[in-house]
PDB file of C-alpha atoms in Angstrom:
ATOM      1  CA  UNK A 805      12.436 -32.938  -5.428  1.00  0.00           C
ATOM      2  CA  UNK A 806      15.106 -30.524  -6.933  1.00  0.00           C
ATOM      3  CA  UNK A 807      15.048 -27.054  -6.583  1.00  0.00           C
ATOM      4  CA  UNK A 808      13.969 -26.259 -10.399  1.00  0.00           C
ATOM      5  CA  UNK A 809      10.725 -28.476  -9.417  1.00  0.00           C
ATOM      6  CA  UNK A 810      10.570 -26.451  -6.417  1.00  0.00           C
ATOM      7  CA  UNK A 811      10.769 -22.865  -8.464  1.00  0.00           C
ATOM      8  CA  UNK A 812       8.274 -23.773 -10.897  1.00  0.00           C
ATOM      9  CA  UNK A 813       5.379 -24.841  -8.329  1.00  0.00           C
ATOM     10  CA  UNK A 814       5.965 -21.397  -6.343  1.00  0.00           C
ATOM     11  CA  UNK A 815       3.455 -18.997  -6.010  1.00  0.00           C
ATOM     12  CA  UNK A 816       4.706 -15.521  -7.389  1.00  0.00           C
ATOM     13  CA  UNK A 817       3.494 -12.389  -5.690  1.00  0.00           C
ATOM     14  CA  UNK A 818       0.350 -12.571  -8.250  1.00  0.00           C
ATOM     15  CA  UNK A 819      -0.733 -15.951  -7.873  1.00  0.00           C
ATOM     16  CA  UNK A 820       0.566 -17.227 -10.613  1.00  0.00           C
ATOM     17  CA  UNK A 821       2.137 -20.643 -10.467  1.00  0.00           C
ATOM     18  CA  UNK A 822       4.540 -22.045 -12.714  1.00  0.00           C
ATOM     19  CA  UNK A 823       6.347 -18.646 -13.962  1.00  0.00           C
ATOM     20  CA  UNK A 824       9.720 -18.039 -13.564  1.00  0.00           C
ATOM     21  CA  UNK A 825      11.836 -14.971 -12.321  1.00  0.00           C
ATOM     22  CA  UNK A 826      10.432 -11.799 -13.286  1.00  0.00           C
ATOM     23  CA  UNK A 827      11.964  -7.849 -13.104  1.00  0.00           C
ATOM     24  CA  UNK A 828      10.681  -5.649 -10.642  1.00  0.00           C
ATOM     25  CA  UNK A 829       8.828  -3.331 -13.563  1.00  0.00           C
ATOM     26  CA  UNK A 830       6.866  -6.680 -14.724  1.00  0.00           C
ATOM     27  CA  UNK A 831       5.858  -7.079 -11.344  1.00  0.00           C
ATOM     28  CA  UNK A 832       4.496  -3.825 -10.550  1.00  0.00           C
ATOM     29  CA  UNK A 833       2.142  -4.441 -13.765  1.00  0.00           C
ATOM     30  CA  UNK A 834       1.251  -7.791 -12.711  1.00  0.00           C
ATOM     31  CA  UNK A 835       0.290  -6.726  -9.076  1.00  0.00           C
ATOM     32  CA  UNK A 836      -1.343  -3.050 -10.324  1.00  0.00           C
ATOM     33  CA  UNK A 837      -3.599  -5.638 -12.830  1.00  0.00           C
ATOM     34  CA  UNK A 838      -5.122  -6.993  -9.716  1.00  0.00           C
ATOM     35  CA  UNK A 839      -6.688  -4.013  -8.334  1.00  0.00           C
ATOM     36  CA  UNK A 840      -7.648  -0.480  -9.343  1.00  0.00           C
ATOM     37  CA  UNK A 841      -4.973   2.498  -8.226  1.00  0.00           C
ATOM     38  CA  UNK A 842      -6.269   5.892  -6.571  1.00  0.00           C
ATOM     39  CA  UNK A 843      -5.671   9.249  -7.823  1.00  0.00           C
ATOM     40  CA  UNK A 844      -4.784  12.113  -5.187  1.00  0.00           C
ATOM     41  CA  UNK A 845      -8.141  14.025  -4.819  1.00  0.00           C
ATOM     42  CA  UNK A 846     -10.147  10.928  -5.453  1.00  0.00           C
ATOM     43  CA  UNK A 847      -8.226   9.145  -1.920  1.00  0.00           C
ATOM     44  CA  UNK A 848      -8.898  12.853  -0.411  1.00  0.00           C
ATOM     45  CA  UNK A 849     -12.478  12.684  -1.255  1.00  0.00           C
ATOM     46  CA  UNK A 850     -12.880   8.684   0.473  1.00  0.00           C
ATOM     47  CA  UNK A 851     -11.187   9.345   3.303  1.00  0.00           C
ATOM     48  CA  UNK A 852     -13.069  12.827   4.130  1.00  0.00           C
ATOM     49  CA  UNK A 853     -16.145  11.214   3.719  1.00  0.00           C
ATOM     50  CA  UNK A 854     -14.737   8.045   6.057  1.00  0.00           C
ATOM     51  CA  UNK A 855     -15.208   5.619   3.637  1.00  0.00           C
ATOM     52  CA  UNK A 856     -11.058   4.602   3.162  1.00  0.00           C
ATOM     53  CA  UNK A 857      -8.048   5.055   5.354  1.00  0.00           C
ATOM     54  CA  UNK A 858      -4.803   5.993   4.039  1.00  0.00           C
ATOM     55  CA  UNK A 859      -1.766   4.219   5.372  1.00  0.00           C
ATOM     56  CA  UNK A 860       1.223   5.991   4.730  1.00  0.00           C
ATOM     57  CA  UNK A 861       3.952   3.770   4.457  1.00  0.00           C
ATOM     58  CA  UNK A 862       7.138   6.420   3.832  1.00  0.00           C
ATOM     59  CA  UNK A 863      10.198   5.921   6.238  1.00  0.00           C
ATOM     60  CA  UNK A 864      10.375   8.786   9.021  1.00  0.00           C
ATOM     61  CA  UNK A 865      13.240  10.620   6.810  1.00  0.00           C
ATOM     62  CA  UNK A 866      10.752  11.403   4.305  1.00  0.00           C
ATOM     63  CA  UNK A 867       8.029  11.983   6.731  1.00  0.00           C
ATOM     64  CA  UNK A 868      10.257  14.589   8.691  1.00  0.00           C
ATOM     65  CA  UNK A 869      11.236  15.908   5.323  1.00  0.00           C
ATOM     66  CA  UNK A 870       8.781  16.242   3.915  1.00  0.00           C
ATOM     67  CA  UNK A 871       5.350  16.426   5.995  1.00  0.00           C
ATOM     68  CA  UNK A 872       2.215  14.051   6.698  1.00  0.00           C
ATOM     69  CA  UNK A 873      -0.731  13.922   5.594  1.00  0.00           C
ATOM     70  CA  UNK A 874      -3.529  14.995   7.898  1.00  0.00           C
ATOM     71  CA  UNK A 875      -5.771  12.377   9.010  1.00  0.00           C
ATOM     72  CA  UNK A 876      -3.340   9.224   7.556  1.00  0.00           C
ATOM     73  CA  UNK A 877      -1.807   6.019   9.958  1.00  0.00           C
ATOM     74  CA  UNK A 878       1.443   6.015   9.642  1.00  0.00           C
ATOM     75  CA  UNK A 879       2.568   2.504   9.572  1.00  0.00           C
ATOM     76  CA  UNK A 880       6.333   1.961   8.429  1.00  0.00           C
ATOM     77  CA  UNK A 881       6.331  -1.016   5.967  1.00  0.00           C
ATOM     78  CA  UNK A 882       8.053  -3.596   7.629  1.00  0.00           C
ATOM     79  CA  UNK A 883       5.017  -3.566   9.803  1.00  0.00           C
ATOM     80  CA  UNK A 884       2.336  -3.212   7.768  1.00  0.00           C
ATOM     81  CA  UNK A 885       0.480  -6.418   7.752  1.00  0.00           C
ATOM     82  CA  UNK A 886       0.989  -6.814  10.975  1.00  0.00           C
ATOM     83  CA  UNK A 887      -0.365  -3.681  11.805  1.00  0.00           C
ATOM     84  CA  UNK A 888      -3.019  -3.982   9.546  1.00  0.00           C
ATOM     85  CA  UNK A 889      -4.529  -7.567   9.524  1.00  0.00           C
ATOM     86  CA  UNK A 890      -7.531  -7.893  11.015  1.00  0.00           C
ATOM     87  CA  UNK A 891      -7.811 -11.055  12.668  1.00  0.00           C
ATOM     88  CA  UNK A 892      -3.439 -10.017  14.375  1.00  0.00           C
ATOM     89  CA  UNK A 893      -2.742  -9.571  17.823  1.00  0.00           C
ATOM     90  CA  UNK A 894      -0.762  -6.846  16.395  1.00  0.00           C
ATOM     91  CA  UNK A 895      -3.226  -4.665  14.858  1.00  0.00           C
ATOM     92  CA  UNK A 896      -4.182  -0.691  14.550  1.00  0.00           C
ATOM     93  CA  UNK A 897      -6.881  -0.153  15.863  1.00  0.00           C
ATOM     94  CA  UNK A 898      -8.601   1.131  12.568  1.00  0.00           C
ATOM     95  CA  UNK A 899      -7.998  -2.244  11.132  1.00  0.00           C
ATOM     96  CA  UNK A 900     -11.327  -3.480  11.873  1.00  0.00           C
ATOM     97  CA  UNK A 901     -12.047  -5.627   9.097  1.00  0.00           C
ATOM     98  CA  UNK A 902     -11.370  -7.416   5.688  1.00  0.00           C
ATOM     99  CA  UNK A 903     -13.679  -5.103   3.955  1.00  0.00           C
ATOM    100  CA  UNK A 904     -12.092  -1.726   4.939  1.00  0.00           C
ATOM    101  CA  UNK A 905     -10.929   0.025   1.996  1.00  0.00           C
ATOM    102  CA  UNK A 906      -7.472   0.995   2.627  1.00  0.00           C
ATOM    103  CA  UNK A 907      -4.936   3.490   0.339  1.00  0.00           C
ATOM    104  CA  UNK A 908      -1.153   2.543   0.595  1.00  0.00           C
ATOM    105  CA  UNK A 909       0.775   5.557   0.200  1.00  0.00           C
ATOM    106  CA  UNK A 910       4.904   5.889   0.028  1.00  0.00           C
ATOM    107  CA  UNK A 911       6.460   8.691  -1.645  1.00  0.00           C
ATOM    108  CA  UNK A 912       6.423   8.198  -5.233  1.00  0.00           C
ATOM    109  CA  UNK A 913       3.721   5.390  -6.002  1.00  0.00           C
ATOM    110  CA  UNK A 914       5.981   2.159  -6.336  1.00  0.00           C
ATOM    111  CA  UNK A 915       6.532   0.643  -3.023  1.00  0.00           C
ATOM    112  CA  UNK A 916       2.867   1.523  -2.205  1.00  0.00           C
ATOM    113  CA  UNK A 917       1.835  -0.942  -4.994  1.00  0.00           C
ATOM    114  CA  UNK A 918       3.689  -3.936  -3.830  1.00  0.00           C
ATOM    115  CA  UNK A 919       2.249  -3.171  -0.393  1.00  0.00           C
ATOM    116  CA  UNK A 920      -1.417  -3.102  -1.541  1.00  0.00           C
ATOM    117  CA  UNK A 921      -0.656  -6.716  -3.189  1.00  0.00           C
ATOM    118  CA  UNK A 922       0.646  -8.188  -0.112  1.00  0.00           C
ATOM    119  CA  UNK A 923      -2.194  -6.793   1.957  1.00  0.00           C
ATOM    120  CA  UNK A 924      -4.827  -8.467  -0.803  1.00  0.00           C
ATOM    121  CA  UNK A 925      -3.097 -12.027   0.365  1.00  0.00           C
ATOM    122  CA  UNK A 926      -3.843 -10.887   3.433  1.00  0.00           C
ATOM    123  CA  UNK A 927      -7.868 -10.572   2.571  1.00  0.00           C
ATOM    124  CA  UNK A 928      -8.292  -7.270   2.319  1.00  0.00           C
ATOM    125  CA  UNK A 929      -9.562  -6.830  -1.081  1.00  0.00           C
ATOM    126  CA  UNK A 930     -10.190  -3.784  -0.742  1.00  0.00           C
ATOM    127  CA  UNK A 931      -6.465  -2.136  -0.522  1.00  0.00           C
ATOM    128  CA  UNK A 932      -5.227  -0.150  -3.124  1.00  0.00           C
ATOM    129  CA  UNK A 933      -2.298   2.511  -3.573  1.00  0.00           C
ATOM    130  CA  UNK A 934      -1.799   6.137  -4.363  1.00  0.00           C
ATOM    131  CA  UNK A 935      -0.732   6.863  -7.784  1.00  0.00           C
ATOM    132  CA  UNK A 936       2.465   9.224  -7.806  1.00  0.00           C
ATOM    133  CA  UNK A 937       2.483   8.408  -3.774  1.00  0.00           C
ATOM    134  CA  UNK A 938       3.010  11.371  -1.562  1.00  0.00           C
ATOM    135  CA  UNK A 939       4.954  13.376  -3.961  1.00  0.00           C
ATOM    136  CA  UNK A 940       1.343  13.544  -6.056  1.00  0.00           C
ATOM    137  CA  UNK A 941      -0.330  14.221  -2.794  1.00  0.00           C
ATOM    138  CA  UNK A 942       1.154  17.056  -2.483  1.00  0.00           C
ATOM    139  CA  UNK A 943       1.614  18.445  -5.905  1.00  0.00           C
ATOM    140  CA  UNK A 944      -1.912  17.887  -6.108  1.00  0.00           C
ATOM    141  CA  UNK A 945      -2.075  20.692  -3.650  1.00  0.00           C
ATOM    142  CA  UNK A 946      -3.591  18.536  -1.391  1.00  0.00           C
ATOM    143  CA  UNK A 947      -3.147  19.217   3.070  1.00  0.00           C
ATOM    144  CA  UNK A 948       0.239  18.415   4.274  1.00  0.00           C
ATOM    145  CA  UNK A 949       1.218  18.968   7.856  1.00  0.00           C
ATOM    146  CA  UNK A 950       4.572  19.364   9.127  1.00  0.00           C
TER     147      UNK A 950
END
């Protein structure tokens, strides 16, 4: 089989087979189509009342920089499905099932998005991301520990 056979039968980060390369930009609206993003106060609210957890995802440069949010896992990226995949050997202990609404943050909303994509291949449907990331979070006015 040659590799142009083997390009068109992949499965792009969306599920859709048969499509070619696409720019980072069109694939942030692909994977954002596939789930409903979070505002600031409205990820506050869900995980005050203990119905999400929020992940933060930022590298510990912009953590140290820039505070945490109270309450949040911090999980750097590169580990995050381990970490957060129910059925892994690997996992948080808050990952305790495919149902648990989760809220990727990073710092500005776009690496957060990707990451709530991946974790829906994973079966957990119910992940979703921050919009405007941690740099909302805050500007929203919202706690921030340092």
């Amino acid at each position: 089989m040659s590799n142009e056979a083997v390009n068109s039968e992949a499965v792009s980060g969306d599920g859709v087979k048969g499509e070619g390369p696409v720019g980072v930009d069109e694939l942030l609206e692909r994977v954002r189509a596939g789930y409903a993003r979070v505002e600031a106060r409205e990820a506050y609210e869900a995980a005050r009342a203990g119905e999400a957890l929020l992940v933060d995802i930022r590298y510990a440069a912009l953590r140290e920089r820039d505070g945490l949010i109270p309450g949040a896992l911090v999980v750097e990226r590169n580990e995050l499905e381990w970490r957060l995949d129910p059925r892994g050997s690997h996992r948080a202990p808050e990952a305790t099932g495919h149902d648990l609404r989760i809220v990727v943050i990073c710092n500005e909303g776009y690496a957060s998005s990707l990451a709530a994509a991946s974790l829906h291949r994973l079966g957990l449907h119910r992940a979703t991301d921050l919009v405007g990331g941690f740099q909302a979070w805050r500007s929203t006015g919202l706690p921030v520990t340092y």
